[in-house]
Amino acid sequence: MGTLLDFLIWVRVKLSVYFSILIHFCCNLENILSIKALKGFKDILPDEVGLWQFIEQTARDIFHRYGFEEIKVPILEKTELFVRTIGASTDIVEKEMYTFADRNGSSITMRPEGTASVIRSYIENGLYVRGSVQRLYTIGPMFRHERPQKGRMRQFHQMSVEALGSNSARIDTEVMAMAWQILQEIGLQASLEINSLGCTACRPSFKEALQGFLQVRIQNLCEDCQRRSSTNPLRVLDCKSEHCQAQYVSAPSITDHLCGACSDHFEDVKQTLSLLAVPYAVNAKMVRGLDYYTRTTFELLTTELGAQGAIGAGGRYDGLVRQLGGPEVPGIGFAMGMERLVMLLSQKDKIETRPVLDLFLITLGETAYEKGFILLQMLRSQGLRVMMDHEGRSMKNQMKQADRQNAGFALILGENELVNREAVLKDMHSGEQELVELTPAFEDWAGAVLAKIKQLQ
Ligand SMILES: [Zn+2]
Ligand SMILES: [Zn+2]
């Protein structure tokens, strides 16, 4: 009996030892495993950020050439805004939105696209009183809980453009020409596909014809299409299933159902695109994923990414402002995905986007370092991009840093140079060296360096 008790005590002690080791391991696990970014969320590192800036700057410049102004809107909005604009039966609202309860219990959503927020702001701030047509653009992150894949992130970035206040087909043409020009100027080949979705007067007759067509084939359609044939029949036309698509070849075409006004509008769009030499093709099956589109819709496609062809898309949304409680104001807009543009560009010839350092300031010795540190600030105030080393490294090492930073020039300031009242300016590309005279007045040094650089350039 005694031995059994001893054995049990021994087991308990052993177990508690193992248990404490396990606990210790688990407690440290958090320290061992470092924290990673969320799935579908990505850092944009310094090496790639240059491409982002290049695309953004080119786009901004073109937006401004077309008279568009920037508007910055919040990332969080009331969930209702997106349900009412995008449509309750869309993939975005049904499956993809980041929606959660705020601390006070109200339902809020991280914006899945840009248009809804811009229109909300347009109405809330009465921007329509600023002038008859408002041309607005915004650039920033959007959020959709999709399955992450190459080029598709849960936080993605869009340039989003809205022109509000005009029915004219010429606005449609301007907006498409602008999107086209952005792709041209950043150096991407794309094709433009356009369609008209009609208006509230003519779309119902098309819907009816389409529903009749679907009803006959309902058993042969995929589950999504079966459901959508009653909730949102237009959407079946962009079903991903080849089996469904094979049957839709003979589906009624929206372009055959346009009313006189929509038909004229579409003709004007096509004619003026041709006048501006913007190549396009009509794709009568393009319906776009959002419920609010009317009349013109368009997509910009590239073949360079294979199946994920669309790099930009948009359309007219004449009833949306009214639907959100604003005045009867028509509008048209588009969005372009930054990630795909960056991915396409990074596959092409290297574009030099890294900022270039004008000068690396090399100092040797304590006095030179102290003087150099103030000179650094003076040179920056003169508009130069300048850096220096604070680790007291060797001349050779500092020269290497200058090289690595791709500096145009290096300025060498040592104890001897201070005594002789001259510094050595080295052209890092040609290797040529020149002396810069350091006048007794310290405040003149930056000017002397700048003048010498200009002389050598
Ligand atoms: Zn119509
Ligand atoms: Zn289908």
Short mmCIF file of C-alpha atoms and ligand atoms in Angstrom, two decimals:
data_model
loop_
_atom_site.label_atom_id
_atom_site.label_comp_id
_atom_site.label_asym_id
_atom_site.label_seq_id
_atom_site.Cartn_x
_atom_site.Cartn_y
_atom_site.Cartn_z
CA MET A 1 0.00 0.00 0.00
CA GLY A 2 2.85 2.34 0.99
CA THR A 3 4.59 1.76 -2.33
CA LEU A 4 1.44 2.56 -4.29
CA LEU A 5 1.03 5.87 -2.39
CA ASP A 6 4.73 6.71 -3.00
CA PHE A 7 4.23 5.92 -6.66
CA LEU A 8 1.17 8.18 -6.90
CA ILE A 9 2.99 11.04 -5.18
CA TRP A 10 5.93 10.53 -7.56
CA VAL A 11 3.56 10.66 -10.55
CA ARG A 12 1.95 13.84 -9.23
CA VAL A 13 5.29 15.57 -8.74
CA LYS A 14 6.49 14.52 -12.21
CA LEU A 15 3.25 15.65 -13.80
CA SER A 16 3.39 19.02 -12.11
CA VAL A 17 6.95 19.47 -13.36
CA TYR A 18 5.95 18.62 -16.93
CA PHE A 19 2.88 20.79 -16.54
CA SER A 20 4.89 23.79 -15.39
CA ILE A 21 7.30 23.30 -18.32
CA LEU A 22 4.32 23.23 -20.67
CA ILE A 23 2.81 26.35 -19.08
CA HIS A 24 6.17 28.11 -19.31
CA PHE A 25 6.47 27.17 -23.00
CA CYS A 26 2.96 28.36 -23.79
CA CYS A 27 3.46 31.66 -21.98
CA ASN A 28 6.58 32.31 -24.03
CA LEU A 29 5.04 31.20 -27.28
CA GLU A 30 3.77 34.68 -27.91
CA ASN A 31 7.28 36.05 -27.62
CA ILE A 32 8.70 33.26 -29.77
CA LEU A 33 6.19 33.78 -32.58
CA SER A 34 6.33 37.39 -33.70
CA ILE A 35 3.12 39.13 -34.69
CA LYS A 36 2.33 38.99 -38.38
CA ALA A 37 0.03 41.15 -40.53
CA LEU A 38 -3.54 39.94 -41.02
CA LYS A 39 -4.25 37.58 -43.90
CA GLY A 40 -5.02 39.63 -47.01
CA PHE A 41 -3.35 42.74 -45.58
CA LYS A 42 0.01 43.74 -46.95
CA ASP A 43 2.80 46.15 -46.16
CA ILE A 44 3.97 48.35 -48.99
CA LEU A 45 7.71 48.43 -48.43
CA PRO A 46 10.12 51.27 -49.34
CA ASP A 47 11.39 49.34 -52.37
CA GLU A 48 7.92 49.20 -53.96
CA VAL A 49 6.47 52.47 -52.70
CA GLY A 50 8.17 54.38 -55.53
CA LEU A 51 5.90 52.68 -58.08
CA TRP A 52 2.84 53.59 -56.01
CA GLN A 53 3.94 57.21 -55.89
CA PHE A 54 4.66 57.24 -59.63
CA ILE A 55 1.15 55.94 -60.43
CA GLU A 56 -0.53 58.28 -57.94
CA GLN A 57 1.37 61.34 -59.13
CA THR A 58 0.68 60.60 -62.79
CA ALA A 59 -3.01 60.04 -62.05
CA ARG A 60 -3.32 63.19 -59.91
CA ASP A 61 -1.70 65.24 -62.64
CA ILE A 62 -4.17 63.89 -65.22
CA PHE A 63 -7.16 64.35 -62.87
CA HIS A 64 -6.18 67.99 -62.48
CA ARG A 65 -5.80 68.42 -66.25
CA TYR A 66 -9.44 67.32 -66.56
CA GLY A 67 -10.57 69.69 -63.82
CA PHE A 68 -11.07 67.09 -61.06
CA GLU A 69 -10.49 68.05 -57.41
CA GLU A 70 -9.50 65.78 -54.56
CA ILE A 71 -11.91 64.90 -51.76
CA LYS A 72 -10.91 62.85 -48.71
CA VAL A 73 -13.70 60.85 -47.08
CA PRO A 74 -13.72 58.60 -43.98
CA ILE A 75 -12.95 54.89 -44.13
CA LEU A 76 -15.75 54.01 -41.69
CA GLU A 77 -19.38 54.70 -42.54
CA LYS A 78 -22.79 53.56 -41.34
CA THR A 79 -23.48 50.11 -42.80
CA GLU A 80 -26.79 51.33 -44.17
CA LEU A 81 -24.97 53.62 -46.64
CA PHE A 82 -23.45 50.67 -48.50
CA VAL A 83 -26.55 48.47 -48.28
CA ARG A 84 -28.61 51.26 -49.82
CA THR A 85 -26.17 52.19 -52.58
CA ILE A 86 -24.43 48.97 -53.56
CA GLY A 87 -27.55 46.83 -53.13
CA ALA A 88 -28.52 44.19 -50.57
CA SER A 89 -28.30 41.30 -53.03
CA THR A 90 -24.78 42.00 -54.31
CA ASP A 91 -21.73 39.86 -53.46
CA ILE A 92 -20.12 42.81 -51.72
CA VAL A 93 -22.98 43.36 -49.28
CA GLU A 94 -23.93 39.68 -48.94
CA LYS A 95 -20.47 38.24 -48.33
CA GLU A 96 -17.59 40.66 -48.36
CA MET A 97 -18.05 43.71 -46.14
CA TYR A 98 -16.11 44.29 -42.94
CA THR A 99 -19.14 45.09 -40.81
CA PHE A 100 -19.15 45.20 -37.03
CA ALA A 101 -20.88 46.79 -34.08
CA ASP A 102 -19.41 50.07 -32.85
CA ARG A 103 -18.96 50.40 -29.07
CA ASN A 104 -22.39 51.95 -28.82
CA GLY A 105 -23.92 49.04 -30.74
CA SER A 106 -24.56 50.75 -34.09
CA SER A 107 -23.55 48.84 -37.20
CA ILE A 108 -20.56 50.31 -39.03
CA THR A 109 -18.67 49.17 -42.14
CA MET A 110 -15.21 49.75 -43.52
CA ARG A 111 -15.81 51.15 -46.97
CA PRO A 112 -15.73 48.46 -49.70
CA GLU A 113 -15.63 51.06 -52.49
CA GLY A 114 -15.38 54.83 -52.83
CA THR A 115 -18.48 56.11 -54.62
CA ALA A 116 -21.01 55.74 -51.79
CA SER A 117 -18.96 57.79 -49.33
CA VAL A 118 -18.22 60.55 -51.86
CA ILE A 119 -21.92 60.88 -52.72
CA ARG A 120 -22.84 60.86 -49.04
CA SER A 121 -20.38 63.71 -48.50
CA TYR A 122 -21.59 65.55 -51.63
CA ILE A 123 -25.13 65.55 -50.23
CA GLU A 124 -24.22 66.16 -46.57
CA ASN A 125 -21.97 69.13 -47.40
CA GLY A 126 -24.19 70.53 -50.14
CA LEU A 127 -21.38 70.46 -52.70
CA TYR A 128 -23.94 70.86 -55.49
CA VAL A 129 -24.23 74.56 -54.64
CA ARG A 130 -20.54 75.08 -55.59
CA GLY A 131 -21.37 74.75 -59.27
CA SER A 132 -23.45 72.75 -61.66
CA VAL A 133 -20.90 69.98 -62.24
CA GLN A 134 -18.63 68.69 -59.48
CA ARG A 135 -15.58 66.69 -60.57
CA LEU A 136 -14.17 64.80 -57.61
CA TYR A 137 -11.55 62.14 -57.04
CA THR A 138 -10.28 60.25 -54.02
CA ILE A 139 -7.38 57.84 -53.55
CA GLY A 140 -7.16 55.42 -50.65
CA PRO A 141 -7.71 51.99 -49.09
CA MET A 142 -10.91 49.94 -49.45
CA PHE A 143 -11.80 46.75 -47.58
CA ARG A 144 -13.45 43.52 -48.71
CA HIS A 145 -13.31 40.14 -46.99
CA GLU A 146 -12.57 38.11 -50.11
CA ARG A 147 -10.44 35.02 -50.42
CA PRO A 148 -6.91 36.45 -50.82
CA GLN A 149 -5.23 35.63 -54.13
CA LYS A 150 -2.51 37.09 -56.31
CA GLY A 151 -3.27 40.76 -56.81
CA ARG A 152 -6.41 40.67 -54.67
CA MET A 153 -6.06 41.82 -51.09
CA ARG A 154 -8.60 42.39 -48.32
CA GLN A 155 -7.22 45.90 -47.93
CA PHE A 156 -6.77 47.18 -51.44
CA HIS A 157 -6.32 50.66 -52.85
CA GLN A 158 -8.34 52.49 -55.41
CA MET A 159 -8.38 55.74 -57.28
CA SER A 160 -12.04 56.62 -57.41
CA VAL A 161 -13.51 59.36 -59.60
CA GLU A 162 -16.99 60.93 -59.67
CA ALA A 163 -18.43 63.59 -61.99
CA LEU A 164 -21.74 64.80 -60.59
CA GLY A 165 -24.33 67.08 -62.16
CA SER A 166 -24.41 66.37 -65.88
CA ASN A 167 -26.45 64.13 -68.14
CA SER A 168 -24.27 64.86 -71.13
CA ALA A 169 -22.73 61.90 -72.91
CA ARG A 170 -19.65 64.08 -73.32
CA ILE A 171 -18.96 63.76 -69.58
CA ASP A 172 -19.02 59.97 -69.99
CA THR A 173 -16.56 60.31 -72.85
CA GLU A 174 -14.30 62.67 -70.89
CA VAL A 175 -14.25 60.32 -67.90
CA MET A 176 -13.40 57.30 -70.05
CA ALA A 177 -10.78 59.25 -72.00
CA MET A 178 -9.23 60.30 -68.69
CA ALA A 179 -9.08 56.70 -67.41
CA TRP A 180 -7.61 55.68 -70.74
CA GLN A 181 -5.01 58.44 -70.59
CA ILE A 182 -3.85 57.40 -67.12
CA LEU A 183 -3.08 53.91 -68.36
CA GLN A 184 -1.34 55.31 -71.44
CA GLU A 185 0.84 57.66 -69.41
CA ILE A 186 1.90 55.10 -66.82
CA GLY A 187 2.76 52.82 -69.72
CA LEU A 188 0.11 50.08 -69.68
CA GLN A 189 -1.71 48.64 -72.67
CA ALA A 190 -5.43 48.21 -72.10
CA SER A 191 -8.68 47.87 -73.99
CA LEU A 192 -11.91 49.69 -73.21
CA GLU A 193 -15.24 47.83 -73.23
CA ILE A 194 -18.47 49.78 -72.96
CA ASN A 195 -22.17 49.03 -72.60
CA SER A 196 -25.40 50.81 -71.73
CA LEU A 197 -27.65 49.45 -69.01
CA GLY A 198 -30.54 51.73 -69.95
CA CYS A 199 -32.67 53.70 -67.50
CA THR A 200 -35.69 53.14 -65.27
CA ALA A 201 -37.88 53.57 -68.34
CA CYS A 202 -36.29 50.89 -70.52
CA ARG A 203 -34.53 48.49 -68.18
CA PRO A 204 -37.72 46.85 -66.85
CA SER A 205 -38.64 45.59 -70.34
CA PHE A 206 -35.17 44.10 -70.71
CA LYS A 207 -35.39 42.56 -67.23
CA GLU A 208 -38.67 40.99 -68.18
CA ALA A 209 -37.31 39.57 -71.45
CA LEU A 210 -34.25 38.24 -69.63
CA GLN A 211 -36.34 36.67 -66.86
CA GLY A 212 -38.49 34.94 -69.48
CA PHE A 213 -35.32 33.61 -71.12
CA LEU A 214 -33.96 32.39 -67.76
CA GLN A 215 -37.22 30.80 -66.65
CA VAL A 216 -37.14 28.35 -69.56
CA ARG A 217 -33.59 27.26 -68.66
CA ILE A 218 -33.77 27.57 -64.89
CA GLN A 219 -32.98 23.89 -64.22
CA ASN A 220 -29.75 24.12 -66.24
CA LEU A 221 -28.34 27.14 -64.38
CA CYS A 222 -25.96 27.23 -61.44
CA GLU A 223 -27.36 27.84 -57.95
CA ASP A 224 -26.31 31.51 -57.94
CA CYS A 225 -28.00 32.16 -61.27
CA GLN A 226 -31.16 30.34 -60.19
CA ARG A 227 -31.40 32.56 -57.15
CA ARG A 228 -30.49 35.73 -59.05
CA SER A 229 -32.96 35.07 -61.86
CA SER A 230 -35.60 36.40 -59.47
CA THR A 231 -33.62 38.74 -57.15
CA ASN A 232 -31.23 40.43 -59.59
CA PRO A 233 -31.53 38.92 -63.10
CA LEU A 234 -28.98 41.24 -64.79
CA ARG A 235 -26.24 39.84 -62.61
CA VAL A 236 -26.56 36.35 -64.09
CA LEU A 237 -24.88 37.71 -67.22
CA ASP A 238 -21.51 37.96 -65.50
CA CYS A 239 -21.71 34.51 -63.89
CA LYS A 240 -18.28 32.85 -63.81
CA SER A 241 -19.65 29.41 -64.78
CA GLU A 242 -18.81 28.41 -68.36
CA HIS A 243 -21.88 26.21 -68.43
CA CYS A 244 -24.11 29.23 -67.66
CA GLN A 245 -22.21 31.47 -70.09
CA ALA A 246 -22.67 28.94 -72.93
CA GLN A 247 -26.43 29.34 -72.53
CA TYR A 248 -26.34 33.13 -72.28
CA VAL A 249 -24.90 33.42 -75.80
CA SER A 250 -28.46 33.58 -77.08
CA ALA A 251 -29.77 35.72 -74.19
CA PRO A 252 -31.63 38.94 -75.05
CA SER A 253 -29.32 41.95 -75.38
CA ILE A 254 -29.83 45.14 -73.37
CA THR A 255 -28.76 47.23 -76.36
CA ASP A 256 -31.87 46.00 -78.24
CA HIS A 257 -34.12 47.23 -75.41
CA LEU A 258 -32.84 50.79 -74.92
CA CYS A 259 -35.42 53.58 -75.07
CA GLY A 260 -34.93 56.44 -77.56
CA ALA A 261 -33.16 58.71 -75.06
CA CYS A 262 -30.80 55.98 -73.82
CA SER A 263 -30.10 54.87 -77.36
CA ASP A 264 -29.20 58.44 -78.44
CA HIS A 265 -27.03 58.84 -75.35
CA PHE A 266 -25.14 55.64 -76.09
CA GLU A 267 -24.65 56.66 -79.73
CA ASP A 268 -23.20 60.02 -78.64
CA VAL A 269 -20.81 58.23 -76.26
CA LYS A 270 -19.58 55.93 -79.02
CA GLN A 271 -19.21 58.72 -81.58
CA THR A 272 -17.32 61.06 -79.26
CA LEU A 273 -14.98 58.29 -78.07
CA SER A 274 -14.11 57.79 -81.73
CA LEU A 275 -13.65 61.54 -82.22
CA LEU A 276 -11.10 61.56 -79.37
CA ALA A 277 -9.40 58.47 -80.84
CA VAL A 278 -10.08 56.37 -77.75
CA PRO A 279 -10.45 52.77 -79.01
CA TYR A 280 -13.36 50.79 -77.54
CA ALA A 281 -15.54 47.73 -78.07
CA VAL A 282 -19.20 47.26 -77.10
CA ASN A 283 -19.78 44.36 -74.70
CA ALA A 284 -23.55 43.94 -74.29
CA LYS A 285 -23.07 41.34 -71.51
CA MET A 286 -21.22 43.70 -69.18
CA VAL A 287 -23.56 44.51 -66.28
CA ARG A 288 -21.11 45.43 -63.49
CA GLY A 289 -21.56 44.18 -59.95
CA LEU A 290 -23.32 47.17 -58.43
CA ASP A 291 -27.04 47.83 -58.55
CA TYR A 292 -26.84 51.59 -58.97
CA TYR A 293 -25.55 51.79 -62.54
CA THR A 294 -27.65 53.32 -65.33
CA ARG A 295 -26.81 53.90 -68.99
CA THR A 296 -23.03 53.92 -69.67
CA THR A 297 -20.91 51.25 -67.98
CA PHE A 298 -17.32 50.47 -68.88
CA GLU A 299 -14.33 48.34 -68.03
CA LEU A 300 -10.66 48.75 -68.76
CA LEU A 301 -9.06 45.39 -69.40
CA THR A 302 -5.57 44.11 -69.81
CA THR A 303 -4.49 40.73 -71.09
CA GLU A 304 -1.25 40.86 -69.16
CA LEU A 305 -2.74 39.40 -65.97
CA GLY A 306 -4.55 36.46 -67.58
CA ALA A 307 -7.96 35.83 -66.08
CA GLN A 308 -7.94 38.86 -63.79
CA GLY A 309 -8.28 41.20 -66.73
CA ALA A 310 -10.13 44.20 -65.32
CA ILE A 311 -7.94 47.01 -63.99
CA GLY A 312 -10.57 49.71 -63.88
CA ALA A 313 -14.32 49.97 -64.20
CA GLY A 314 -17.15 52.39 -63.78
CA GLY A 315 -20.39 53.75 -65.06
CA ARG A 316 -23.24 56.21 -64.81
CA TYR A 317 -25.49 56.24 -61.74
CA ASP A 318 -28.20 58.79 -62.43
CA GLY A 319 -30.58 57.84 -59.59
CA LEU A 320 -28.06 57.38 -56.81
CA VAL A 321 -27.84 60.89 -55.37
CA ARG A 322 -31.64 61.11 -55.17
CA GLN A 323 -31.83 57.62 -53.69
CA LEU A 324 -29.52 58.74 -50.87
CA GLY A 325 -31.70 61.74 -50.06
CA GLY A 326 -29.95 64.34 -52.25
CA PRO A 327 -31.28 66.39 -55.16
CA GLU A 328 -32.01 64.93 -58.58
CA VAL A 329 -28.42 64.94 -59.80
CA PRO A 330 -26.96 62.54 -62.36
CA GLY A 331 -23.45 61.21 -62.07
CA ILE A 332 -20.76 59.00 -63.53
CA GLY A 333 -17.60 57.56 -62.01
CA PHE A 334 -14.98 54.88 -62.11
CA ALA A 335 -12.45 53.17 -59.89
CA MET A 336 -9.02 51.81 -60.70
CA GLY A 337 -7.27 49.25 -58.53
CA MET A 338 -3.77 50.33 -57.52
CA GLU A 339 -2.49 46.84 -56.67
CA ARG A 340 -3.02 45.56 -60.18
CA LEU A 341 -1.44 48.60 -61.77
CA VAL A 342 1.58 48.21 -59.51
CA MET A 343 1.81 44.48 -60.26
CA LEU A 344 1.61 45.07 -64.03
CA LEU A 345 4.17 47.86 -63.95
CA SER A 346 6.60 45.89 -61.79
CA GLN A 347 6.62 43.18 -64.48
CA LYS A 348 7.67 45.69 -67.12
CA ASP A 349 10.92 47.56 -67.65
CA LYS A 350 12.26 48.94 -64.43
CA ILE A 351 11.12 52.47 -63.74
CA GLU A 352 13.62 54.32 -61.52
CA THR A 353 11.45 55.61 -58.73
CA ARG A 354 13.78 55.66 -55.76
CA PRO A 355 14.40 59.14 -54.41
CA VAL A 356 17.95 60.20 -55.13
CA LEU A 357 20.13 61.65 -52.40
CA ASP A 358 21.86 64.82 -53.57
CA LEU A 359 24.68 64.68 -51.10
CA PHE A 360 26.22 62.46 -48.43
CA LEU A 361 28.14 64.43 -45.85
CA ILE A 362 31.27 62.60 -44.69
CA THR A 363 32.96 63.88 -41.55
CA LEU A 364 36.13 62.78 -39.75
CA GLY A 365 36.84 63.81 -36.18
CA GLU A 366 34.72 65.40 -33.45
CA THR A 367 35.00 69.07 -34.55
CA ALA A 368 34.17 68.24 -38.17
CA TYR A 369 31.23 66.12 -37.02
CA GLU A 370 29.80 68.96 -34.89
CA LYS A 371 30.21 71.52 -37.71
CA GLY A 372 28.91 68.99 -40.22
CA PHE A 373 25.75 68.36 -38.26
CA ILE A 374 24.77 72.03 -38.46
CA LEU A 375 25.85 72.23 -42.12
CA LEU A 376 23.55 69.23 -42.77
CA GLN A 377 20.56 71.24 -41.57
CA MET A 378 21.62 74.33 -43.53
CA LEU A 379 21.94 72.31 -46.75
CA ARG A 380 18.48 70.78 -46.19
CA SER A 381 17.06 74.28 -45.75
CA GLN A 382 18.60 75.12 -49.14
CA GLY A 383 16.49 72.30 -50.61
CA LEU A 384 19.10 69.54 -50.87
CA ARG A 385 18.48 65.91 -49.93
CA VAL A 386 21.35 65.26 -47.55
CA MET A 387 22.32 62.57 -45.04
CA MET A 388 25.27 61.85 -42.78
CA ASP A 389 26.52 59.10 -40.49
CA HIS A 390 26.10 59.33 -36.69
CA GLU A 391 27.96 56.16 -35.75
CA GLY A 392 31.50 57.54 -36.08
CA ARG A 393 32.36 55.10 -38.84
CA SER A 394 35.50 55.17 -41.00
CA MET A 395 35.92 57.30 -44.10
CA LYS A 396 35.76 54.13 -46.23
CA ASN A 397 32.54 53.03 -44.58
CA GLN A 398 30.93 56.46 -44.98
CA MET A 399 31.92 56.48 -48.65
CA LYS A 400 30.21 53.09 -49.02
CA GLN A 401 27.06 54.47 -47.41
CA ALA A 402 27.09 57.36 -49.89
CA ASP A 403 27.28 54.80 -52.68
CA ARG A 404 24.48 52.66 -51.28
CA GLN A 405 22.23 55.72 -50.91
CA ASN A 406 22.82 56.50 -54.56
CA ALA A 407 24.12 59.97 -53.60
CA GLY A 408 25.06 62.31 -56.43
CA PHE A 409 27.88 63.89 -54.41
CA ALA A 410 29.90 63.31 -51.26
CA LEU A 411 31.31 66.21 -49.23
CA ILE A 412 34.35 65.30 -47.18
CA LEU A 413 34.95 67.39 -44.08
CA GLY A 414 37.91 66.40 -41.85
CA GLU A 415 40.14 68.12 -39.30
CA ASN A 416 42.71 68.97 -42.03
CA GLU A 417 39.99 70.40 -44.25
CA LEU A 418 38.83 72.62 -41.40
CA VAL A 419 42.38 73.88 -40.80
CA ASN A 420 42.90 74.53 -44.54
CA ARG A 421 39.41 76.07 -44.79
CA GLU A 422 38.36 73.85 -47.69
CA ALA A 423 36.26 70.73 -48.13
CA VAL A 424 36.43 68.08 -50.84
CA LEU A 425 33.39 67.66 -53.03
CA LYS A 426 33.32 64.36 -54.92
CA ASP A 427 31.06 63.63 -57.88
CA MET A 428 30.02 60.05 -57.06
CA HIS A 429 29.29 59.14 -60.66
CA SER A 430 32.33 60.58 -62.48
CA GLY A 431 34.70 60.31 -59.50
CA GLU A 432 35.80 63.90 -60.17
CA GLN A 433 36.83 65.93 -57.09
CA GLU A 434 36.76 69.69 -56.46
CA LEU A 435 37.70 71.83 -53.50
CA VAL A 436 35.05 74.00 -51.87
CA GLU A 437 36.42 77.08 -50.16
CA LEU A 438 35.12 77.45 -46.60
CA THR A 439 34.89 81.15 -45.80
CA PRO A 440 35.40 82.40 -42.22
CA ALA A 441 31.66 83.00 -41.97
CA PHE A 442 30.13 79.57 -41.25
CA GLU A 443 26.68 80.62 -42.50
CA ASP A 444 28.11 80.95 -46.02
CA TRP A 445 29.30 77.32 -46.21
CA ALA A 446 26.01 75.83 -47.42
CA GLY A 447 25.81 78.40 -50.21
CA ALA A 448 29.39 77.64 -51.27
CA VAL A 449 28.66 73.88 -51.40
CA LEU A 450 25.47 74.47 -53.37
CA ALA A 451 27.25 76.75 -55.87
CA LYS A 452 29.99 74.17 -56.41
CA ILE A 453 27.43 71.38 -56.96
CA LYS A 454 25.61 73.52 -59.55
CA GLN A 455 28.91 74.20 -61.27
CA LEU A 456 29.69 70.48 -61.53
CA GLN A 457 26.22 69.41 -62.68
ZN ZN B 1 -33.82 54.34 -71.21
ZN ZN B 2 -24.40 30.79 -63.25
#
